[in-house]
Short mmCIF file of C-alpha atoms and ligand atoms in Angstrom, two decimals:
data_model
loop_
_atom_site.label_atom_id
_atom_site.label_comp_id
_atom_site.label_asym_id
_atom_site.label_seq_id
_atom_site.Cartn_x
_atom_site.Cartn_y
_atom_site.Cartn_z
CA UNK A 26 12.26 13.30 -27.07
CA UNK A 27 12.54 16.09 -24.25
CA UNK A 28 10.01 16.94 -21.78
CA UNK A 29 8.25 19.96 -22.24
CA UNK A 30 6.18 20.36 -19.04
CA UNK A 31 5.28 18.07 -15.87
CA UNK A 32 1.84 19.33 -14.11
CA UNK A 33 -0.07 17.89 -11.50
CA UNK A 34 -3.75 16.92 -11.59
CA UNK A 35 -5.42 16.73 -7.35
CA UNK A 36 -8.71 14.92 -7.95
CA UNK A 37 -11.18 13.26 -5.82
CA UNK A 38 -13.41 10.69 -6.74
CA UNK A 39 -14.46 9.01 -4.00
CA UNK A 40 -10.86 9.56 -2.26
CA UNK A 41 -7.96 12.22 -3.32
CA UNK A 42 -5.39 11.57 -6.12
CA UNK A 43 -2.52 13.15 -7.37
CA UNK A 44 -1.52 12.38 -10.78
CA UNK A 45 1.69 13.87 -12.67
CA UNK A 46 1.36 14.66 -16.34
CA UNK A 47 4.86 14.83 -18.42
CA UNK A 48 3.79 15.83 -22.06
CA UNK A 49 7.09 15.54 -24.66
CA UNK A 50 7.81 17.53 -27.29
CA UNK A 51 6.55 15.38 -29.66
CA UNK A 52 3.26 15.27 -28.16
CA UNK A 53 3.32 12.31 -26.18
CA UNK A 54 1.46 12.04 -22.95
CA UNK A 55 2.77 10.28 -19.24
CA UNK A 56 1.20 10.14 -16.29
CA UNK A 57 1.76 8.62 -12.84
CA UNK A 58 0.97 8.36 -9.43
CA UNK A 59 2.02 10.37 -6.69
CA UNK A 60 -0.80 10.12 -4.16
CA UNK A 61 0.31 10.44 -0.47
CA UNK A 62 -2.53 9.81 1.54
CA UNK A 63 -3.52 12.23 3.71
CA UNK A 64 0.08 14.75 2.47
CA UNK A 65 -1.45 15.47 -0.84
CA UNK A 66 -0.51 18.95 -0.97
CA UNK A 67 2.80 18.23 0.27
CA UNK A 68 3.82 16.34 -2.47
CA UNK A 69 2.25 18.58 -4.92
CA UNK A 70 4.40 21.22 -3.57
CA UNK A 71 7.66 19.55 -4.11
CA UNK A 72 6.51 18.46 -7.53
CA UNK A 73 4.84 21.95 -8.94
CA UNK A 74 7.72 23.74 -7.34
CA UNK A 75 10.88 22.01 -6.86
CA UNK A 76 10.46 19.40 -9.58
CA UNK A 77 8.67 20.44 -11.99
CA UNK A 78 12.00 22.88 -13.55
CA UNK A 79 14.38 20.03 -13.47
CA UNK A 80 12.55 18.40 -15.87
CA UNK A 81 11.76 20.72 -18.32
CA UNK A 82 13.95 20.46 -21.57
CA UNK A 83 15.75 16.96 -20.42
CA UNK A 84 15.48 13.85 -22.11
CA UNK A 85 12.48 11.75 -21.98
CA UNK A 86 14.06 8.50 -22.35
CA UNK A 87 16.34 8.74 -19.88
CA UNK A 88 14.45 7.53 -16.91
CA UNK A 89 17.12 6.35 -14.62
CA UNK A 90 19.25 9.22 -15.18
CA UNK A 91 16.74 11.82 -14.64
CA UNK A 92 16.15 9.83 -11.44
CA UNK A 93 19.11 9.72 -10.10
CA UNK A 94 19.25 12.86 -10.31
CA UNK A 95 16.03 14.24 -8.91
CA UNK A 96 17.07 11.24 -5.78
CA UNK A 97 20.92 12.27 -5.10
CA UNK A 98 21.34 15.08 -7.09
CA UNK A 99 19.44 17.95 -5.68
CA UNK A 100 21.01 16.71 -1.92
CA UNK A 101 18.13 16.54 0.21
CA UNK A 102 16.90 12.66 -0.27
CA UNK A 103 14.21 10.56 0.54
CA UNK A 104 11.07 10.78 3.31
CA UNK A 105 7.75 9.48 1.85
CA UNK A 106 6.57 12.99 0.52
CA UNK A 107 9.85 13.76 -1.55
CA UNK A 108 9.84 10.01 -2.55
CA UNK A 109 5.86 10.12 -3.63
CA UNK A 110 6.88 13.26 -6.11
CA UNK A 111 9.51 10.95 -7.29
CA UNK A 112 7.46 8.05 -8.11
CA UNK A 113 5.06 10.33 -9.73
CA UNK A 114 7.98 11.28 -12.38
CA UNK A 115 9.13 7.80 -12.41
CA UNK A 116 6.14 6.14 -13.53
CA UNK A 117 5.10 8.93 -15.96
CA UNK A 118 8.35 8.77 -17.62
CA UNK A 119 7.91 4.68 -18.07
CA UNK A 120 4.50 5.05 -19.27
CA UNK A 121 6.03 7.63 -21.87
CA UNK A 122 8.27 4.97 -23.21
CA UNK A 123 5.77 2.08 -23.45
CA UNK A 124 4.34 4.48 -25.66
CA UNK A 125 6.91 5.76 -27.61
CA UNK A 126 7.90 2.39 -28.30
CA UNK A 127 4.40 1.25 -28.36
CA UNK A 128 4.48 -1.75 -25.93
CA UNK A 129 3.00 -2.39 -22.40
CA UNK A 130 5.56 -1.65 -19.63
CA UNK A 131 6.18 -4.91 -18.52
CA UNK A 132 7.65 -6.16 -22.19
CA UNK A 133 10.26 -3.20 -21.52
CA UNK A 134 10.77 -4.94 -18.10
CA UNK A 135 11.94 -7.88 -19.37
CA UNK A 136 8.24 -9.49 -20.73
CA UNK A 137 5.75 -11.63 -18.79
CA UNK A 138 6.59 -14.25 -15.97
CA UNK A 139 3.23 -15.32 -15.28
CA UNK A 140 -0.21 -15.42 -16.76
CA UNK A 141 -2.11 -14.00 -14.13
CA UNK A 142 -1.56 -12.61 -10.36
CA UNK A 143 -3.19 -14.24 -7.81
CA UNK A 144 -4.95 -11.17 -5.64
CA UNK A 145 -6.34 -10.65 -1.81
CA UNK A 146 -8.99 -8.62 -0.63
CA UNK A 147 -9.54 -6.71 2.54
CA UNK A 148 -12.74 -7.98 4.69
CA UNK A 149 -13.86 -6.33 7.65
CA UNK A 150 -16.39 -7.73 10.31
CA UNK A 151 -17.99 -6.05 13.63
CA UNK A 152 -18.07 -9.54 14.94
CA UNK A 153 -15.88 -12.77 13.95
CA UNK A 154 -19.54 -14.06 12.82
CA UNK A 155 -19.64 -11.35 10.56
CA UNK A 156 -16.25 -11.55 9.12
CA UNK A 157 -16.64 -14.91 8.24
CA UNK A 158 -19.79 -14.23 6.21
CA UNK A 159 -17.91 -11.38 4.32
CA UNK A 160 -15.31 -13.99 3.87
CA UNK A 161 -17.86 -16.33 2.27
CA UNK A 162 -19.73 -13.89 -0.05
CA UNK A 163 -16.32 -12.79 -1.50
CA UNK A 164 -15.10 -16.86 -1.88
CA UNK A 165 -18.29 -16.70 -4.27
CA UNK A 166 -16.36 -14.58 -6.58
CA UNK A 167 -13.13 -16.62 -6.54
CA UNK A 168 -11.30 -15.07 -3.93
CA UNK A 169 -8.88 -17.38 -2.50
CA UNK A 170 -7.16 -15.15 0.18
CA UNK A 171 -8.04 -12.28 2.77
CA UNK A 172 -7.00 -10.03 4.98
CA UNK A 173 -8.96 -9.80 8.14
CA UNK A 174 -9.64 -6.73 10.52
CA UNK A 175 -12.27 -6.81 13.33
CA UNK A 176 -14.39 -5.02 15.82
CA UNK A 177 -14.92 -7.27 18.53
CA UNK A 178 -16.63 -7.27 21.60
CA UNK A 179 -13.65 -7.45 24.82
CA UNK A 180 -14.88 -10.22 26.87
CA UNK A 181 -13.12 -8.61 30.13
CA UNK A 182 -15.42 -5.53 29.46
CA UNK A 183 -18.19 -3.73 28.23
CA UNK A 184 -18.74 -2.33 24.61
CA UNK A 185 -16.70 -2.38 21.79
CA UNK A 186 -13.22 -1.30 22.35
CA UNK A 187 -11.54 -1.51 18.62
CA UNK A 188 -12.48 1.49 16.74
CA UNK A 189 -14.19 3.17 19.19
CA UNK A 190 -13.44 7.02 19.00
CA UNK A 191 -12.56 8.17 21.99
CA UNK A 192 -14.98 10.24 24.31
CA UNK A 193 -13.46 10.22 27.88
CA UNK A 194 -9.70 11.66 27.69
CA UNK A 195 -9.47 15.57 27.23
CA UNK A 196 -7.13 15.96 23.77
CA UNK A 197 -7.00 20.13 24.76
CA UNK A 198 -8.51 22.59 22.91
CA UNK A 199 -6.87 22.92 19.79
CA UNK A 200 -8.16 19.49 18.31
CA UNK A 201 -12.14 19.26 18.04
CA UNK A 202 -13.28 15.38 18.05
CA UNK A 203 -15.27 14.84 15.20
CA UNK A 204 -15.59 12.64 12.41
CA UNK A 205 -13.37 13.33 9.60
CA UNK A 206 -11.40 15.89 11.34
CA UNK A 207 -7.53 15.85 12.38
CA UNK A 208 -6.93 13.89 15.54
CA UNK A 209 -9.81 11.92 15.65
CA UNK A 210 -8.50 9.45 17.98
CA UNK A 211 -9.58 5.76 18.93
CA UNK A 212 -9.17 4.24 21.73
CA UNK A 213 -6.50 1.54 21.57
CA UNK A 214 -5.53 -1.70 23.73
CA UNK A 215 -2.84 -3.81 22.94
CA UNK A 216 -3.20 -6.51 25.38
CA UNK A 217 -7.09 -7.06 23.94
CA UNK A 218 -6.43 -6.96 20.43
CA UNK A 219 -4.07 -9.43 20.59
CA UNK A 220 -6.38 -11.48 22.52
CA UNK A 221 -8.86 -11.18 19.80
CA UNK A 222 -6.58 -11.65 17.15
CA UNK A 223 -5.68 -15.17 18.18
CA UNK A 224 -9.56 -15.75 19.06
CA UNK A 225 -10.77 -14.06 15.47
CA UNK A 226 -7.45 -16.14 13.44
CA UNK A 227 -8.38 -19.57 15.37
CA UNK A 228 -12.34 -19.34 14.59
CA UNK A 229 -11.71 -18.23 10.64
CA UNK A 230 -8.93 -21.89 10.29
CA UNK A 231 -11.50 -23.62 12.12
CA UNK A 232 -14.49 -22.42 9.93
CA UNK A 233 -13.10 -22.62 6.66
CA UNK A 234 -10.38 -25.21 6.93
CA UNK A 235 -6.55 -24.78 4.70
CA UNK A 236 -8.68 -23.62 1.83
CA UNK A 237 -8.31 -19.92 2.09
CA UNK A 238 -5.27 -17.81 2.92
CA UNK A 239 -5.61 -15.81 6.01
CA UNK A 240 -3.43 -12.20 6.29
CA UNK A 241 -3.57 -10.10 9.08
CA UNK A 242 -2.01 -6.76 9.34
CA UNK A 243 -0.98 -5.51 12.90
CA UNK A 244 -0.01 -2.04 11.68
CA UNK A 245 3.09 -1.93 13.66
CA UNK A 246 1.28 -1.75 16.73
CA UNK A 247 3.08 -4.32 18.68
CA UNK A 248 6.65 -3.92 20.22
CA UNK A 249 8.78 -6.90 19.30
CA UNK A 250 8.44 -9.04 22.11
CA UNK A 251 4.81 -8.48 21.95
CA UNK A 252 4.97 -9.38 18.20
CA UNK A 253 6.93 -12.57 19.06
CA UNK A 254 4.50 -14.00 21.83
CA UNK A 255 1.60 -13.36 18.86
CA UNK A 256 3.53 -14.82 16.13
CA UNK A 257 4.09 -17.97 18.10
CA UNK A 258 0.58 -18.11 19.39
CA UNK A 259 -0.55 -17.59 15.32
CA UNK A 260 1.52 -20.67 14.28
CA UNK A 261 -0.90 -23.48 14.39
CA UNK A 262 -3.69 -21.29 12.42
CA UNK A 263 -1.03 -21.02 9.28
CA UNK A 264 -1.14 -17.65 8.11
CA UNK A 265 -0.24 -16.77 4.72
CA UNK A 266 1.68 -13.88 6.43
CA UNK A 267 1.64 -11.61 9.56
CA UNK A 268 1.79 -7.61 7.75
CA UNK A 269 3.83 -5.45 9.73
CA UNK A 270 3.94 -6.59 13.62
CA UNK A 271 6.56 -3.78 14.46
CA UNK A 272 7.43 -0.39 13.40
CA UNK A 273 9.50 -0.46 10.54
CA UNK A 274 13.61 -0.11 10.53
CA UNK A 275 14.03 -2.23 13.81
CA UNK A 276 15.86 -5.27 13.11
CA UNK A 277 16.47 -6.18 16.32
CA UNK A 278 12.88 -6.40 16.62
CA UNK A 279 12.73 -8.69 13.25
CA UNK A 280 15.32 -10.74 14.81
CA UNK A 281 13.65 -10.74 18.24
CA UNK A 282 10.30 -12.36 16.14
CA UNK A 283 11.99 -14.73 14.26
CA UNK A 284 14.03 -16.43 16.75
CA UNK A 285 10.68 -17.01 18.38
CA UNK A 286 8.06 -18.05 15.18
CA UNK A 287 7.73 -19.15 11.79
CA UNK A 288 5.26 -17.53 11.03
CA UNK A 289 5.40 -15.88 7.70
CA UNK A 290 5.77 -11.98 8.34
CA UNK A 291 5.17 -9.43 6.19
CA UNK A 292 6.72 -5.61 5.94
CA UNK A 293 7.69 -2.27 3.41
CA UNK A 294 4.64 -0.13 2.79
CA UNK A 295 6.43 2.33 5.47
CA UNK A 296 10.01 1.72 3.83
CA UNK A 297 11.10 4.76 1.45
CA UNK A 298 14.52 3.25 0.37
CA UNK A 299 16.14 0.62 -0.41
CA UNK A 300 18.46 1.05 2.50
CA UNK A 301 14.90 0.36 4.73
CA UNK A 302 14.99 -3.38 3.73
CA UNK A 303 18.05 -4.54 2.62
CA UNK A 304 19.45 -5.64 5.76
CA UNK A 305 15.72 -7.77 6.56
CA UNK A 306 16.12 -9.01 3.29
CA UNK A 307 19.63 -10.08 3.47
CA UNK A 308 19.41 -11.58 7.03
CA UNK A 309 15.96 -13.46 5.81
CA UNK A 310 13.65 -11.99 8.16
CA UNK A 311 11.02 -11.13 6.11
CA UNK A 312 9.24 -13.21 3.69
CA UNK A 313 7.18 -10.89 1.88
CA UNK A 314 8.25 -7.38 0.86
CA UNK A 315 5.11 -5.05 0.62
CA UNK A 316 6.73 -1.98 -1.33
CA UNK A 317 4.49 0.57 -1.96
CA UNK A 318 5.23 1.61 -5.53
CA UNK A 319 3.97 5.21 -5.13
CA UNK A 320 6.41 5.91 -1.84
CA UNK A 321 9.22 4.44 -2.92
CA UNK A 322 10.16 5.65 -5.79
CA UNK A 323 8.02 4.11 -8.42
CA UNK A 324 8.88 1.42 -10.55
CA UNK A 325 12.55 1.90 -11.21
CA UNK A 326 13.44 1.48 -7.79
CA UNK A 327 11.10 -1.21 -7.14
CA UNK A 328 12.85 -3.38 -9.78
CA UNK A 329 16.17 -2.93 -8.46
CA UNK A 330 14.89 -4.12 -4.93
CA UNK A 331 12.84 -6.96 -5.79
CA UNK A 332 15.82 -8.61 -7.37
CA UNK A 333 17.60 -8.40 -3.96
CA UNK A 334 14.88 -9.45 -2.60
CA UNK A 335 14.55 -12.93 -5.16
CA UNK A 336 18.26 -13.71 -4.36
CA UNK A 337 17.42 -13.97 -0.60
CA UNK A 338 13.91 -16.15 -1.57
CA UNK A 339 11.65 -12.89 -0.29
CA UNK A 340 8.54 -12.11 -2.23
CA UNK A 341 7.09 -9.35 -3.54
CA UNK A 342 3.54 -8.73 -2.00
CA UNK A 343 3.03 -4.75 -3.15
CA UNK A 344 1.36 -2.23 -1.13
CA UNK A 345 -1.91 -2.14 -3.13
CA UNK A 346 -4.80 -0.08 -0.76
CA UNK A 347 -7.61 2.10 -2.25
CA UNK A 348 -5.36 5.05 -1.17
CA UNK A 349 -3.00 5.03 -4.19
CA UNK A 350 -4.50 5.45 -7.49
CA UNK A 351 -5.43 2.71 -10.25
CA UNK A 352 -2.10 4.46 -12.04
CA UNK A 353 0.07 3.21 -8.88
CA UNK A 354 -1.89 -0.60 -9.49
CA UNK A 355 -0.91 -0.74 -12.85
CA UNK A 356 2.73 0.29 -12.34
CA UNK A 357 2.70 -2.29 -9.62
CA UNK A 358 0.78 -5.12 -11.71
CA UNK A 359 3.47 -4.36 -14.34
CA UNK A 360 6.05 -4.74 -12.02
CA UNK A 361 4.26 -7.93 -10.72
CA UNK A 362 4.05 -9.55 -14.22
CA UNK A 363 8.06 -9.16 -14.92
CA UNK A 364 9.35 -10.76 -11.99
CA UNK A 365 9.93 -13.70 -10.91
CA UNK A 366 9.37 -13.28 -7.22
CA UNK A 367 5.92 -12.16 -7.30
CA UNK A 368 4.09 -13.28 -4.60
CA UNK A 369 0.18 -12.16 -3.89
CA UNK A 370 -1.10 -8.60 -4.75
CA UNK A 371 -3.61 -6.86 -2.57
CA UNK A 372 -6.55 -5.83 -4.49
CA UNK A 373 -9.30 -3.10 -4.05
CA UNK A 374 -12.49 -2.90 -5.78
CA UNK A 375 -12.93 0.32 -7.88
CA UNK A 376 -16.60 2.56 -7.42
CA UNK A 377 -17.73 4.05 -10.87
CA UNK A 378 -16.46 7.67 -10.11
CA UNK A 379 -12.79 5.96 -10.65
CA UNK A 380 -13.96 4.39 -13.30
CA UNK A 381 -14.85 7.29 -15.06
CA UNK A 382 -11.79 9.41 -14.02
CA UNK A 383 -9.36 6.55 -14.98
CA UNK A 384 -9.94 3.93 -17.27
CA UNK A 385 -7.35 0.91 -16.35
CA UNK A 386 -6.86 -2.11 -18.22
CA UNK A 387 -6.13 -3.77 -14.85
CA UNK A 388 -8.81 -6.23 -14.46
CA UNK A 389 -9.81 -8.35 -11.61
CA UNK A 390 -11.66 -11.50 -11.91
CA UNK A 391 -11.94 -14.84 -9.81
CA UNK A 392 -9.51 -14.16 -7.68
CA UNK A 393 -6.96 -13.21 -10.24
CA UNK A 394 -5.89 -9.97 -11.72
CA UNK A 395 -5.25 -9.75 -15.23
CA UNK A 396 -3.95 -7.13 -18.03
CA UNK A 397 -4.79 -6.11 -20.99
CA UNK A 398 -2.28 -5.23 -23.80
CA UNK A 399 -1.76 -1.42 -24.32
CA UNK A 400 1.16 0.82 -24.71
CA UNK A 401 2.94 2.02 -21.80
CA UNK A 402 0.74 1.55 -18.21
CA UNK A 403 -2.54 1.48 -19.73
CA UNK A 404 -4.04 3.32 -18.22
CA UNK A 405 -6.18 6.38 -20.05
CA UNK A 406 -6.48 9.56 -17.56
CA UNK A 407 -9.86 11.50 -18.16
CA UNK A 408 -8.81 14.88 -17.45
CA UNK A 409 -12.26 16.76 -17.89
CA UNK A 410 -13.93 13.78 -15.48
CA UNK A 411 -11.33 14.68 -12.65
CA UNK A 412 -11.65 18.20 -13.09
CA UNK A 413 -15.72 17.30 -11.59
CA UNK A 414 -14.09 16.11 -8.47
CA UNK A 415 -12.74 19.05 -6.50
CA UNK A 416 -10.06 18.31 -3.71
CA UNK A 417 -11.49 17.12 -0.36
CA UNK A 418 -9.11 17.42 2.52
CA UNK A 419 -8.99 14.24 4.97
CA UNK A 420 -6.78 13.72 7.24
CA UNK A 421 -5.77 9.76 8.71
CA UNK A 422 -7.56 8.86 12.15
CA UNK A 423 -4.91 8.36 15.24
CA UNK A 424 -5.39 6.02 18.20
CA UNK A 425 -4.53 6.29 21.81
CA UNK A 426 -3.96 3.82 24.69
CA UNK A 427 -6.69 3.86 27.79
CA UNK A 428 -4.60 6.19 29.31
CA UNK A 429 -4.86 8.59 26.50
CA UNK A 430 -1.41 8.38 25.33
CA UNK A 431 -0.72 8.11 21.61
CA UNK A 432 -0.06 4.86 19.94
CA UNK A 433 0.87 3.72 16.43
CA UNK A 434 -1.72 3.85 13.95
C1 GCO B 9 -2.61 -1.88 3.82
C2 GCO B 9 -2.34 -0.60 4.56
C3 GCO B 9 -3.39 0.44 4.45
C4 GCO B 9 -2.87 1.73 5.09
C5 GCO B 9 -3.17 2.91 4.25
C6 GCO B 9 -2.62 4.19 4.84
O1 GCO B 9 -1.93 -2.83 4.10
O2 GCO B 9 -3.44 -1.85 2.91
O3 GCO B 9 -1.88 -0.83 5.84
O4 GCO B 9 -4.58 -0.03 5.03
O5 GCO B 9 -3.41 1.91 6.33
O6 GCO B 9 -2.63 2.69 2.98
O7 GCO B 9 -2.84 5.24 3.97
MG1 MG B 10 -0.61 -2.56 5.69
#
């Protein structure tokens, strides 16, 4: 079965997508996810014209051949763009075999582990009020875990100050401050956050007792001492874990955090290699490894690493935002369902524009995600429905301190 062609489909509905199409010579289809939020046409570069000739005329079947080959054999390796185009290839090539062999990926990854995935949503709240009414309206669909993010008013001062674009520093003239557009900072304060975080983390425990799981992602926005002092102060409020406190590839940092705090900390959707997390893995000081199928590789790589990860008791906890496609969630929910180490999946809700350009067989319900049986990833690509949704450049906000200097986002 040898490839015949690998194209790339940019789409947008509701957000952009790249999807990679392998077709074989004998007519079967594959297609995968190599979305790159915000780098689109980056990684459509590599793939239309770097990639795309490898391929052509080589086996089909033989996925972790063809990528080791497209990872160390063309000599310049890794970064999240090159690594997106490979987990494109990666997870078309798997979804080719499911259905050449007419079985659901995860049977070819060594069959089911689990009924069912226990999921978490993202809620969002102006005001810790607000968040916890968010909370409550999604508990009334079965969802038994959350990650919280907040506006909230800084008691030392005036107005809002998380989120806030920023009017008062001069960025120069090159960069025009409006919505949508590059650069469009916010204004960012470490010290306050962190302030609120504790205040926002203490109020949800209070209101809704040990019944919910509570995740909060910092965004690497703290340095590790920073990270520490929060960690320690977040211990009595149990989170389910703390999503990357620093930036990533600093274990010194990891080190620095856990010699100061059990509480459960979370990192990956940064990491590109395996050689990003081995080392937290190995020395324990992670607990939950949030991969991010689409950057890393796709799912052959992601196998590998989450049994280094079960040997050392860390948990898979994918990378699973609205910014990869519902091709990258079933990959990952495949992945999920064959290992043993799963842990909790993030979960986004679809809008009916996905819906009509991909139709999954990923299902979410009560708090759990579940699959339904179907060759390869499952997931049926409407090609004439993403043709209506033209390519709409966006570009990721950025943040800056009160003194205008930039800061993680
Ligand atoms: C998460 C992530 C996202 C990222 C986004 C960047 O944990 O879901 O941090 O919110 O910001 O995927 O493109
Ligand atoms: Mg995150």
């Amino acid at each position: 079965m040898l490839i015949e062609s690998m194209e790339t489909i940019l789409t947008c509905p509701g957000r952009n997508y790249l999807i990679v199409k392998i077709t074989t010579d004998d007519g079967i289809v594959g297609y995968g996810d190599a979305t790159l939020n915000g780098r689109e046409m980056s990684v459509k570069a590599v793939l239309d014209h770097h990639l795309a000739k490898y391929l052509t005329g080589m086996d089909a079947e033989r996925i972790t051949d063809i990528w080791e080959l497209i990872y160390r054999g063309t000599y310049w390796r890794g970064g999240p763009v090159f690594m997106t185009a490979l987990a494109g290839i990666d997870m078309a090539l798997w979804d080719i075999k499911g259905k050449r062999y007419q079985a659901p990926v995860y049977q070819l990854l060594g069959g089911r582990c689990r009924d069912r995935l226990r999921a978490y949503f993202h809620v969002h709240g102006h005001t810790k009020e607000a968040l916890a009414e968010r909370i409550r309206q999604r508990m009334d669909d079965g969802c038994t875990c959350f990650r919280y993010s907040f506006d909230t008013r800084d008691s030392r001062e005036e107005g809002l100050y998380f989120k806030q674009p920023h009017q008062d520093i001069s960025l120069g003239k090159r960069i025009e401050v409006t919505e949508g557009n590059i650069g469009r900072p916010e204004i960012w304060d470490t010290e306050a956050y962190c302030h609120d975080l504790i205040d926002v983390t203490a109020y949800l425990r209070n209101t809704f007792g040990h019944d919910i799981g509570l995740i909060h992602d910092s965004h690497e926005r703290f340095t590790p001492i920073q990270a520490a002092a929060a960690a320690r102060q977040l211990e009595p409020y149990g989170l389910y874990f703390l999503e990357d406190p620093i930036e990533p590839v600093n274990v010194q940092g990891l080190e620095l955090i856990r010699g100061h705090s059990v509480t459960p900390i979370a990192m990956g959707e940064l990491y590109n290699s395996m050689k990003d997390c081995l080392i937290p893995i190995e020395k324990n000081l992670i607990d939950y490894l949030r991969l991010d199928i689409s950057h890393y590789g796709g799912i052959t790589p992601s196998m590998k690493t989450a049994a280094a990860a079960d040997n050392h008791g860390v948990k898979i906890a994918f990378h699973g935002p609205s910014d990869i496609s519902p091709l990258a969630h079933a990959a990952l929910a495949h992945v999920d369902f064959a290992i043993p180490n799963f842990g909790i999946q993030e979960w986004v809700d679809h809008n009916q524009e996905l819906d009509q350009v991909f139709h999954t067989n990923i299902q979410y319900e009560s708090g759990y995600i579940t699959i339904k049986d179907r060759p390869g990833l499952g997931v049926e690509v409407d090609e004439s429905a993403a043709k209506e949704y033209a390519y709409n450049p966006k570009f990721l906000p950025t943040i800056r301190d009160r003194e205008g200097a930039v800061h993680n986002w």
